[in-house]
Short mmCIF file of C-alpha atoms in Angstrom, two decimals:
data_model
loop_
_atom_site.label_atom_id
_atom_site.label_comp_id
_atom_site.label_asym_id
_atom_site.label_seq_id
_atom_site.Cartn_x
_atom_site.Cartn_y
_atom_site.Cartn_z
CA UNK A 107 -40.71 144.65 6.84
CA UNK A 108 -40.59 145.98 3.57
CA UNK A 109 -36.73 145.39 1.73
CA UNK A 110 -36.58 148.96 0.70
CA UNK A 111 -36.62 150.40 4.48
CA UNK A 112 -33.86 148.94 5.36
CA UNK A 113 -31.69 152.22 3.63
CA UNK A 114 -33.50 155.79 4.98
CA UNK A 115 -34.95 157.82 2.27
CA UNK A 116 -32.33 160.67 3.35
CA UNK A 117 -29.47 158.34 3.12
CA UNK A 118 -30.94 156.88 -0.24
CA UNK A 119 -30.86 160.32 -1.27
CA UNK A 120 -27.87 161.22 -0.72
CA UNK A 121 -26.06 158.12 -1.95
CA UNK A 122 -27.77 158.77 -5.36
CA UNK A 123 -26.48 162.25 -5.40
CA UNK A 124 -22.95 160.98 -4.36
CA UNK A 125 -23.36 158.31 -7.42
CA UNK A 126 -24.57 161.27 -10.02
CA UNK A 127 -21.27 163.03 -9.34
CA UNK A 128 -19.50 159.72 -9.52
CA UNK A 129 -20.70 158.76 -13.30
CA UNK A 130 -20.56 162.78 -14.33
CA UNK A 131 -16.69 162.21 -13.02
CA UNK A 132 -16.03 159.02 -14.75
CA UNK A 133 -17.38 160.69 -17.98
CA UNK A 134 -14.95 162.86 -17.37
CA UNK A 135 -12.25 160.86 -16.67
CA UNK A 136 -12.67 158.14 -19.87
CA UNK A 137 -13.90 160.14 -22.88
CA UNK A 138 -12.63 163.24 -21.21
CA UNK A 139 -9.42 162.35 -22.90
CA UNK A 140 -11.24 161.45 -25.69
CA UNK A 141 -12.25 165.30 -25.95
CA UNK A 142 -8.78 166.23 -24.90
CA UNK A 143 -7.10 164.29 -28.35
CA UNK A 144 -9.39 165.68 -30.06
CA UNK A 145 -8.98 168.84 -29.38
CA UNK A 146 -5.49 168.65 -29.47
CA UNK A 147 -5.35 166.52 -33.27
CA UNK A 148 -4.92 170.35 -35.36
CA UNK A 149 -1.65 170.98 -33.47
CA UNK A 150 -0.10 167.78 -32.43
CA UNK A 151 -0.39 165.99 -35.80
CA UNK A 152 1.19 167.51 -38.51
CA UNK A 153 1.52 164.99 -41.28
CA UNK A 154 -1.43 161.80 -42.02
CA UNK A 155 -0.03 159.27 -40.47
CA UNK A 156 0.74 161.27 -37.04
CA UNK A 157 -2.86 162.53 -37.35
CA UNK A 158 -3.67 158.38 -37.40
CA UNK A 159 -1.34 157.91 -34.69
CA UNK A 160 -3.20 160.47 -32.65
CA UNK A 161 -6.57 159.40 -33.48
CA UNK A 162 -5.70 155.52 -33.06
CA UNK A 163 -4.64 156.57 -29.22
CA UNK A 164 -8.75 156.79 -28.86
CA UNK A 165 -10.11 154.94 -31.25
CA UNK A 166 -10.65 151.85 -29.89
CA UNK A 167 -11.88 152.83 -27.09
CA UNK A 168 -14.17 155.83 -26.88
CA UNK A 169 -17.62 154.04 -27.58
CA UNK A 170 -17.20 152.65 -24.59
CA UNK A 171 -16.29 155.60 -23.20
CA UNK A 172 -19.61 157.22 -23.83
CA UNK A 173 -21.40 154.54 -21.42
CA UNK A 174 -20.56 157.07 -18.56
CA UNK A 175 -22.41 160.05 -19.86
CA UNK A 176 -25.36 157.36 -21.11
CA UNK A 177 -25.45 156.39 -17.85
CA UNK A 178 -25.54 159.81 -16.29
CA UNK A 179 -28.69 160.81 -18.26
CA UNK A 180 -30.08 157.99 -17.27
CA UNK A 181 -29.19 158.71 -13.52
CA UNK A 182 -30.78 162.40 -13.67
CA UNK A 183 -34.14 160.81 -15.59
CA UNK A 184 -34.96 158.31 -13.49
CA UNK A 185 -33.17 159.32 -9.62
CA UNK A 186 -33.63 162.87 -10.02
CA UNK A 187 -37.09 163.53 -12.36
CA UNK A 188 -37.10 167.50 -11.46
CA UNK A 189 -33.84 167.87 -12.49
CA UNK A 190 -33.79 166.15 -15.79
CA UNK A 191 -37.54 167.85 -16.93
CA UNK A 192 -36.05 171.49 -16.11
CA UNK A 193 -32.37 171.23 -17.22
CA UNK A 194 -32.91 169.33 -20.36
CA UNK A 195 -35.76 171.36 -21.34
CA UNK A 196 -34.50 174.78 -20.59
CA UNK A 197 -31.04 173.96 -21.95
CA UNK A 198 -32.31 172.32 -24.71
CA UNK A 199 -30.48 174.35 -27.54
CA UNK A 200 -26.95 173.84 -25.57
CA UNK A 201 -27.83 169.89 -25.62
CA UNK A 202 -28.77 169.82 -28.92
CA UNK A 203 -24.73 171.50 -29.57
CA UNK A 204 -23.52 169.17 -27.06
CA UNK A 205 -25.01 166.09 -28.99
CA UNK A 206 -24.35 167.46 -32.75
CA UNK A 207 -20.72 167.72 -31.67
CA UNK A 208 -21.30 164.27 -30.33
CA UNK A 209 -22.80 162.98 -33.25
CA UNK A 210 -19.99 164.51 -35.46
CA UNK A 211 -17.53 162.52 -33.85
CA UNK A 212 -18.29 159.32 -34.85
CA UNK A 213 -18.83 160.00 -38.53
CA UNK A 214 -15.60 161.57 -38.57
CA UNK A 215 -14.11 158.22 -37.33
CA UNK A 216 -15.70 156.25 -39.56
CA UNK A 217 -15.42 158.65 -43.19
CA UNK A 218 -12.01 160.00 -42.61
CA UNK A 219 -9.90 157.10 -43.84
CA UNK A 220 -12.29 156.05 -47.03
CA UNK A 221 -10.82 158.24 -49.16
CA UNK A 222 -6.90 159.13 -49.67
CA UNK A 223 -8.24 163.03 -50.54
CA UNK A 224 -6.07 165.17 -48.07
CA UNK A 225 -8.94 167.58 -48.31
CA UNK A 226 -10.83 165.10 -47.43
CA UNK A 227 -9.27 163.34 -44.52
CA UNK A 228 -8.37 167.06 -43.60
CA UNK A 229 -12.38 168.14 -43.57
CA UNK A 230 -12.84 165.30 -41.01
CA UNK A 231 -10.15 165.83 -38.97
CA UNK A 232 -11.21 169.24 -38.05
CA UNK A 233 -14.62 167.34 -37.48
CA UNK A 234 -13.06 165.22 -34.65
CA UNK A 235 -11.66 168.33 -33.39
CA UNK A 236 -14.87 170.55 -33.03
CA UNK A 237 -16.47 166.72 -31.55
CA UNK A 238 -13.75 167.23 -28.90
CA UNK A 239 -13.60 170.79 -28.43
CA UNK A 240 -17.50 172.09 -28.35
CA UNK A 241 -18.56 169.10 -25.81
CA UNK A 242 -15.33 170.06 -23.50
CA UNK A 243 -16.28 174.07 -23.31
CA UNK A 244 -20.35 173.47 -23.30
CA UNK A 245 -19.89 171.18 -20.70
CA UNK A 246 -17.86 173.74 -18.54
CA UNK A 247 -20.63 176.49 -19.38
CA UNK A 248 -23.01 173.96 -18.21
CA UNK A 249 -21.41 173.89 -15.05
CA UNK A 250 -20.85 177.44 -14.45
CA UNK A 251 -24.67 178.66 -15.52
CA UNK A 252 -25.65 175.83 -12.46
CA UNK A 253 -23.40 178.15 -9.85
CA UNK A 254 -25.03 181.32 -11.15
CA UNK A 255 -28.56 180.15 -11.20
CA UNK A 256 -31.03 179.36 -13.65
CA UNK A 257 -33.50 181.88 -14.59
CA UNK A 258 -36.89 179.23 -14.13
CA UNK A 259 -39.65 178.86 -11.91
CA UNK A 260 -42.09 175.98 -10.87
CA UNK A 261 -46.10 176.23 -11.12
CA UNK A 262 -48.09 175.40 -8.20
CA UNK A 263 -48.70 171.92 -10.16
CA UNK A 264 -44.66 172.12 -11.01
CA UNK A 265 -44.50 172.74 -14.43
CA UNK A 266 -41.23 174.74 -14.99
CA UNK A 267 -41.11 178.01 -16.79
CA UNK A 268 -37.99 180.12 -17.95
CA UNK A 269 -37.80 183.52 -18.30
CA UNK A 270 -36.60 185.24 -21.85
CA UNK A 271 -37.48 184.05 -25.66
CA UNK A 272 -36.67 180.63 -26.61
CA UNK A 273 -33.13 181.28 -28.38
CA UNK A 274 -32.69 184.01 -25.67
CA UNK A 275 -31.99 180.76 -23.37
CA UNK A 276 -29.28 179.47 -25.13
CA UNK A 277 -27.57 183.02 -25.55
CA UNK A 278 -28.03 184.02 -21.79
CA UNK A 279 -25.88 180.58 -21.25
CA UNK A 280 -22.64 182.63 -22.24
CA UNK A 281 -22.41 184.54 -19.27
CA UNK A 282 -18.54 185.50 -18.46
CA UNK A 283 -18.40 183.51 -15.39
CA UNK A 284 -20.07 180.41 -17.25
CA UNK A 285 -17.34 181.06 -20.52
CA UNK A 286 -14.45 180.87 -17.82
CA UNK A 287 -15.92 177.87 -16.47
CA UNK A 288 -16.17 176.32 -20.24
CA UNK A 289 -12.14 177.63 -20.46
CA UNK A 290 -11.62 175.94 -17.22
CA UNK A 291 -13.34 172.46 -18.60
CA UNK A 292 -11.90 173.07 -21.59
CA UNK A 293 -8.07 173.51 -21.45
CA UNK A 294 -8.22 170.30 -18.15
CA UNK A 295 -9.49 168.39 -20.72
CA UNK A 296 -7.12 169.07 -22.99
CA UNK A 297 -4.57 168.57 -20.42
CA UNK A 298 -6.01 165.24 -19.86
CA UNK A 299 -5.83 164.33 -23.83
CA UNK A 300 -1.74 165.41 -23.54
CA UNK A 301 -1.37 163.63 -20.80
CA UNK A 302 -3.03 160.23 -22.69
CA UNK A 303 -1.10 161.01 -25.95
CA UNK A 304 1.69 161.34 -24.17
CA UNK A 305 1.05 157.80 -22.91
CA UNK A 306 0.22 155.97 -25.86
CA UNK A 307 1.59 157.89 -28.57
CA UNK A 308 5.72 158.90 -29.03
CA UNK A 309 7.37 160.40 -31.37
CA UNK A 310 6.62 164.07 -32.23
CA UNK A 311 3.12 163.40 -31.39
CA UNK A 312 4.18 162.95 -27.61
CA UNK A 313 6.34 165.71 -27.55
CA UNK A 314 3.85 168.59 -29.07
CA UNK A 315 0.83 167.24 -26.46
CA UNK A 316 3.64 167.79 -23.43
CA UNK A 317 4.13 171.52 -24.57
CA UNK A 318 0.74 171.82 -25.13
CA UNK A 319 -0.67 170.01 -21.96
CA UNK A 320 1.77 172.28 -20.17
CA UNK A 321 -0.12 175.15 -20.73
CA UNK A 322 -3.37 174.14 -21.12
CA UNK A 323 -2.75 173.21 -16.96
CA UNK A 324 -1.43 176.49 -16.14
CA UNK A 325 -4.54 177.78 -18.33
CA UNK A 326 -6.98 175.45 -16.44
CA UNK A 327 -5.24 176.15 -13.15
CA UNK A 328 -5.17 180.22 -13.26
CA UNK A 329 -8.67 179.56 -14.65
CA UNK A 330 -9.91 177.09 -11.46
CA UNK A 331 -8.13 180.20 -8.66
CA UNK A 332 -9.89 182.83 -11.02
CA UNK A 333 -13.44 181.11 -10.76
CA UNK A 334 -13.15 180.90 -6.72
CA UNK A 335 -12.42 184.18 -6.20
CA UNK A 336 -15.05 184.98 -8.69
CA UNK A 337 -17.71 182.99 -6.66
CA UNK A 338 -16.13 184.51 -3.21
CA UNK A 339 -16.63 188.35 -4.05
CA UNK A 340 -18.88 188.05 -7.07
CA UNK A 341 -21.50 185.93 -6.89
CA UNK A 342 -24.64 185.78 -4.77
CA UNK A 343 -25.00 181.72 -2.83
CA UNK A 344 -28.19 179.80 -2.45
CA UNK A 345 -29.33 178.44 1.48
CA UNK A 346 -31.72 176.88 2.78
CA UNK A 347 -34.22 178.42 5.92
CA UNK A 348 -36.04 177.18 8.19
CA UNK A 349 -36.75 173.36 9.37
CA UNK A 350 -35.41 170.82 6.42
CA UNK A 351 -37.17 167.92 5.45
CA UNK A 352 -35.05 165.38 4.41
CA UNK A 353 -36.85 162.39 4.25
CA UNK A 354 -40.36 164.07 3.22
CA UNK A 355 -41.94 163.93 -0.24
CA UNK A 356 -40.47 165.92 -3.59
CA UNK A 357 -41.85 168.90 -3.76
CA UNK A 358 -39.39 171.69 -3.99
CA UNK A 359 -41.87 174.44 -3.25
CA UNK A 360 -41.81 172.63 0.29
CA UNK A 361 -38.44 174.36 0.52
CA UNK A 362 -37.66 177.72 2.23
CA UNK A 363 -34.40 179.13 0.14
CA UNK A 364 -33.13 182.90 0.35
CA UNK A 365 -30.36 183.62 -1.52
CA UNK A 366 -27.09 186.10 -0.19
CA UNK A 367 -23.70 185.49 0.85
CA UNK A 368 -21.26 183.35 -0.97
CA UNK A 369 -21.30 179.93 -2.14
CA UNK A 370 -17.83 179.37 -0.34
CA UNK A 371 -19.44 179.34 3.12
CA UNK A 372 -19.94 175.92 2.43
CA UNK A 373 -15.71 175.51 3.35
CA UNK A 374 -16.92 177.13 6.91
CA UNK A 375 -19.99 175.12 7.94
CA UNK A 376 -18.50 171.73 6.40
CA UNK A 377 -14.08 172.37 6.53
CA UNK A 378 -13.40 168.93 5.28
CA UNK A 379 -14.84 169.51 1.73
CA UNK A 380 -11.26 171.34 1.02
CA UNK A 381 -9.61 168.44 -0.26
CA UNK A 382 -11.61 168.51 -3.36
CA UNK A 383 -9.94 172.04 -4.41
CA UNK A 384 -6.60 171.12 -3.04
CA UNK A 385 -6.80 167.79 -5.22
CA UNK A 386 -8.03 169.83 -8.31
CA UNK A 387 -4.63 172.21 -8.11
CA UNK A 388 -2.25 169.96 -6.93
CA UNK A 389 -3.41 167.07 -9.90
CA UNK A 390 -2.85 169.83 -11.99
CA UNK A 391 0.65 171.12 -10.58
CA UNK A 392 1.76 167.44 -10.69
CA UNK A 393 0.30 166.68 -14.45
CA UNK A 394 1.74 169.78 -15.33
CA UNK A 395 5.47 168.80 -13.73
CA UNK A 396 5.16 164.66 -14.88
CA UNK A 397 3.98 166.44 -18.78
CA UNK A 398 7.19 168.50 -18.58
CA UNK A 399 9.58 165.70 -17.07
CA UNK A 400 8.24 163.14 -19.85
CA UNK A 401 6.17 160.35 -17.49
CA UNK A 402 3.62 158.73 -18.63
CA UNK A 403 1.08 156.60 -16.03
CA UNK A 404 2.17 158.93 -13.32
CA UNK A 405 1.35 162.23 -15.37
CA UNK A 406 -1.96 160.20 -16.81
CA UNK A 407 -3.26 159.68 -12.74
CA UNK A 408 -2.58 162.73 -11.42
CA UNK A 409 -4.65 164.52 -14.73
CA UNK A 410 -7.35 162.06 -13.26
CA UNK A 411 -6.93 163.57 -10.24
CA UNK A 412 -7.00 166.77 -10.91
CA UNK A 413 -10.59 166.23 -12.80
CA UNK A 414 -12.04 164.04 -9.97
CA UNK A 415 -10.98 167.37 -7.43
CA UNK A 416 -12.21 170.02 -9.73
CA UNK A 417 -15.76 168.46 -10.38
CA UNK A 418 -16.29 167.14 -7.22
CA UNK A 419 -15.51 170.35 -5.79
CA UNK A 420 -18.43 171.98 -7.76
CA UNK A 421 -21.17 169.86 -6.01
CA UNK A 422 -19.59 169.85 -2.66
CA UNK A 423 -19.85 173.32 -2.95
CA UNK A 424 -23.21 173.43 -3.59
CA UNK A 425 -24.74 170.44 -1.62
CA UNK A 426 -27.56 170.26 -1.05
CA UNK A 427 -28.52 172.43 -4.26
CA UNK A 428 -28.47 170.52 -7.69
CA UNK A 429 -29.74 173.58 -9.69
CA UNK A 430 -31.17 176.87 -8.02
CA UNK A 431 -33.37 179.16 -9.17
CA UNK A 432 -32.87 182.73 -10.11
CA UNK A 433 -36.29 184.08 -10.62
CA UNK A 434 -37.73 182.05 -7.90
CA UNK A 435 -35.47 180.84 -5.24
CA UNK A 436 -37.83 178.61 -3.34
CA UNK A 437 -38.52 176.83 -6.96
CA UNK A 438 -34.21 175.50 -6.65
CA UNK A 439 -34.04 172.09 -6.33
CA UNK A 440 -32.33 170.24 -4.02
CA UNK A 441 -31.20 167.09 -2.92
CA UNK A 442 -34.00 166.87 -0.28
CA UNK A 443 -36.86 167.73 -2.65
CA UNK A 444 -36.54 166.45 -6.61
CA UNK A 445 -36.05 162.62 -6.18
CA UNK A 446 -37.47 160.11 -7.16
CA UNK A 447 -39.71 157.81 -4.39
CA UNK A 448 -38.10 155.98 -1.75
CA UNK A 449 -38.76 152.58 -3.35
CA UNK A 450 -36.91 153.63 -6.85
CA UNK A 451 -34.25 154.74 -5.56
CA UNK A 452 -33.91 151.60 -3.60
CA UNK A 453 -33.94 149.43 -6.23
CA UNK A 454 -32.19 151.59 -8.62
CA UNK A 455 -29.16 151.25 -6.04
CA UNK A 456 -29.77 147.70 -6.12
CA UNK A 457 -29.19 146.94 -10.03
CA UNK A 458 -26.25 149.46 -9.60
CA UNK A 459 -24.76 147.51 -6.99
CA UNK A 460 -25.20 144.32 -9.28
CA UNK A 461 -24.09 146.14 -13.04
CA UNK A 462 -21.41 148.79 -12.01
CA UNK A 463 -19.02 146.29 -11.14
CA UNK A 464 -19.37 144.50 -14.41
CA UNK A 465 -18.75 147.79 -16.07
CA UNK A 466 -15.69 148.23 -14.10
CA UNK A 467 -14.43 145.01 -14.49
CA UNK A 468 -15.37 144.88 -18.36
CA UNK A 469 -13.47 148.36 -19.01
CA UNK A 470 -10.35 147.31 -16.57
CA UNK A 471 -9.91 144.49 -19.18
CA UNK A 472 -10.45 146.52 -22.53
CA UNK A 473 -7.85 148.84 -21.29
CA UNK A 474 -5.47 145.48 -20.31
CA UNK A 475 -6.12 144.25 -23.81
CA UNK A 476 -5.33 147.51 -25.56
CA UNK A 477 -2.40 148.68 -23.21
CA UNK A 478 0.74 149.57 -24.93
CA UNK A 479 1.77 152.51 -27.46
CA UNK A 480 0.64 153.63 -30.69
CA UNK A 481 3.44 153.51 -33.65
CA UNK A 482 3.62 155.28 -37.30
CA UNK A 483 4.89 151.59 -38.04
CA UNK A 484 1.47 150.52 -36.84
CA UNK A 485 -0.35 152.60 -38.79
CA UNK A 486 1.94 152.33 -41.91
CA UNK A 487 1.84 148.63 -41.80
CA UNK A 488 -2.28 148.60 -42.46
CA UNK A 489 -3.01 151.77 -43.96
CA UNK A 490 -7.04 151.03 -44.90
CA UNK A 491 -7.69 150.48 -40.97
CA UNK A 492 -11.00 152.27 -40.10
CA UNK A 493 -9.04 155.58 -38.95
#
C-alpha cells in the first residue's frame, strides 16, 4: 500500500484548509499585536523614551513573529496552487502595499535610534506606525473583497483573467463593505496592541493603550454586528449544485456554482459553526471589560480570542469556497477543486507534523525568556540600544 493512502484525499483536503486558517490566525495573533503597537505608538507615547518603551514591548520579538505569515504564503503556494496564482496576481498592487508597509517596519527599527534628531527619531516613528497600520486595514480589505467576490475568470486551460485595467484592480479593492472589513481588522488589532502594551508596558504608556483599546473594541465590535447584517440583507452567497466531487482531481471548472441567497445560510445547514461569532464578540466584550478594569494576561487571552472567533468565522462561513468568482461563478475555487495532488499534501502534512511543534515549542520559550515588563528605567539605563 502506498503511505500516502492511508489519509483520504477529501480528508487531506480539508485538514490543509483547517491548517491555512490556523497559520492566517496565528499571524494574527503574534505580530497582530505587533500591528496593534504600532498603530497605537502616535498616541500612547508622548515623550522619547515612552515612544522606546512602547516600541521595546515588540521589539524583540516581531521577526519571529513574521514566521506565521511566511508560513502562510507558503501554505497557499504549495497546498493550494489556484489560489496563490489568482489572488497574488490579481491583488498584486494591494500586496505590493501590504509588503512596502512591511518592509518599512524594519528599517524604522533599525534607523530610529542612530541619531538623537527628534525629527529624526520622529520621521521613523510615524514609519512604524504606517508598518502597523496599512498591513492591519489591507489585510481586513483583503478579507472582505474574498466575501464579495473577485471579479476573475479561468480559461479552458486555467489561466485566470480579471476584469477592469490593471490599477482599476487595486481601486475596485475599496469597496464599502471591504473598507468596513479593513476598520473591523483594523481597530481588533489595535485592541490587541492595547491589550499587549498594557501587559508589558506601565506607566502612562499602559494607561493611554486601555482608553484607547477600549474603543477600538467597541469600534471593532459595532464594526463585526455591522458586517453580518451587511452579508445577511446585502450581499449575494456562493453554493455549490449538483453532485460534489470531493476526492476528484483540481479542476474548478469541474464545479457547478450558482450564486443567490446569503452567505449566512451556512449557520442553518451547519448550526455548530456559531461559536466562532459568539467567541469573536464575547473576546471582545471581555478584552474590552479586563482593558477597562486594568488586567493584564486575562485581557491579553481573551483579545486572542476574540481574533481566533472573528477570522475563523470568515472561512466557516464560507467553507467550502476559498475565493469565488464574480464574473464567472463556476471559475470560484473551492476546497474540493484547487489543491494540490493527493501525495503533496500528504507529505506536506507530514513535515508539518514534524516542524510545527518545534515552532511552538521554540516561540513558547522566547516568550518565557522575554516575559516581564518594559521600564523607562530600562530604557534610560542603555540609551544607544537598537530602538
Amino acid at each position: 500500500m502506498i503511505l500516502h493512502t492511508l489519509i483520504d484525499y477529501e480528508i487531506l483536503r480539508v485538514i490543509w484548509w483547517a491548517l491555512l486558517g490556523v497559520l492566517l490566525i496565528g499571524f494574527a495573533l503574534t505580530d497582530g499585536f505587533d500591528m496593534g503597537v504600532g498603530a497605537l505608538l502616535p498616541f500612547v507615547a508622548k515623550t522619547d523614551v515612552e515612544r522606546r518603551v512602547a516600541i521595546n514591548t515588540v521589539g524583540p520579538v516581531w521577526e519571529g513573529n513574521q514566521v506565521w505569515f511566511i508560513l502562510g504564503g507558503g501554505a497557499i503556494f504549495a497546498a493550494w496552487p489556484p489560489l496563490y496564482a489568482v489572488s497574488f496576481s490579481g491583488f498584486y498592487l494591494a500586496m505590493f502595499a501590504v509588503l512596502s508597509a512591511l518592509i518599512l517596519r524594519p528599517v524604522a527599527f533599525k534607523y530610529r535610534s542612530k541619531r538623537d534628531d527628534p525629527r529624526w527619531r520622529s520621521t521613523w516613528d510615524w514609519a512604524l506606525f504606517v508598518g502597523g497600520a496599512a498591513p492591519a486595514l489591507l489585510f481586513g480589505v483583503a478579507v472582505g473583497n474574498v466575501l464579495l467576490g473577485v471579479p476573475f475568470h479561468l480559461t479552458p486551460d486555467l489561466m485566470p483573467m480579471y476584469d477592469g485595467t490593471y490599477y482599476g484592480k487595486f481601486l475596485g479593492l475599496l469597496r464599502p463593505f471591504a473598507l468596513l472589513a479593513g476598520v473591523v481588522s483594523l481597530s481588533m488589532l489595535v485592541m490587541h496592541g492595547a491589550a499587549w502594551l498594557s501587559l508589558k508596558a506601565e506607566g502612562p504608556v499602559a494607561e493611554r493603550a486601555r482608553t484607547i483599546g477600549v474603543r477600538a473594541g467597541m469600534v471593532a465590535a459595532g464594526g463585526y454586528a455591522l458586517a453580518g447584517l451587511w452579508m445577511a440583507f446585502g450581499i449575494d452567497g456562493f453554493s455549490l449544485t449538483g453532485d460534489v466531487v470531493r476526492d476528484g482531481p483540481s479542476n474548478p471548472l469541474y464545479s457547478e456554482v450558482a450564486r443567490g441567497g446569503t452567505w449566512l445560510s451556512a449557520y442553518l445547514e451547519r448550526p455548530w459553526i456559531i461559536f466562532a461569532p459568539v467567541m469573536g464578540f464575547a473576546g471582545i466584550g471581555l478584552a474590552v471589560r479586563g482593558l477597562q478594569a486594568g488586567r493584564e494576561v486575562s485581557t491579553l487571552l481573551w483579545s486572542k480570542m476574540a481574533i481566533a472567533g472573528i477570522i475563523a468565522s470568515v472561512g466557516l462561513t464560507m467553507f467550502p469556497f476559498i475565493l469565488p468568482s464574480t464574473v464567472d461563478p463556476t471559475s470560484s475555487l473551492t476546497v474540493w477543486d484547487a489543491s494540490s495532488s493527493h501525495l503533496t499534501l500528504f507529505v506536506m502534512l507530514v513535515a508539518t507534523a514534524i516542524f510545527m511543534p518545534l515552532i511552538l515549542l521554540y516561540t513558547a520559550w522566547v516568550y518565557k525568556v522575554l516575559w516581564g515588563k518594559v521600564t523607562e528605567d530600562d530604557v534610560n539605563g542603555n540609551s544607544h540600544s537598537l530602538y
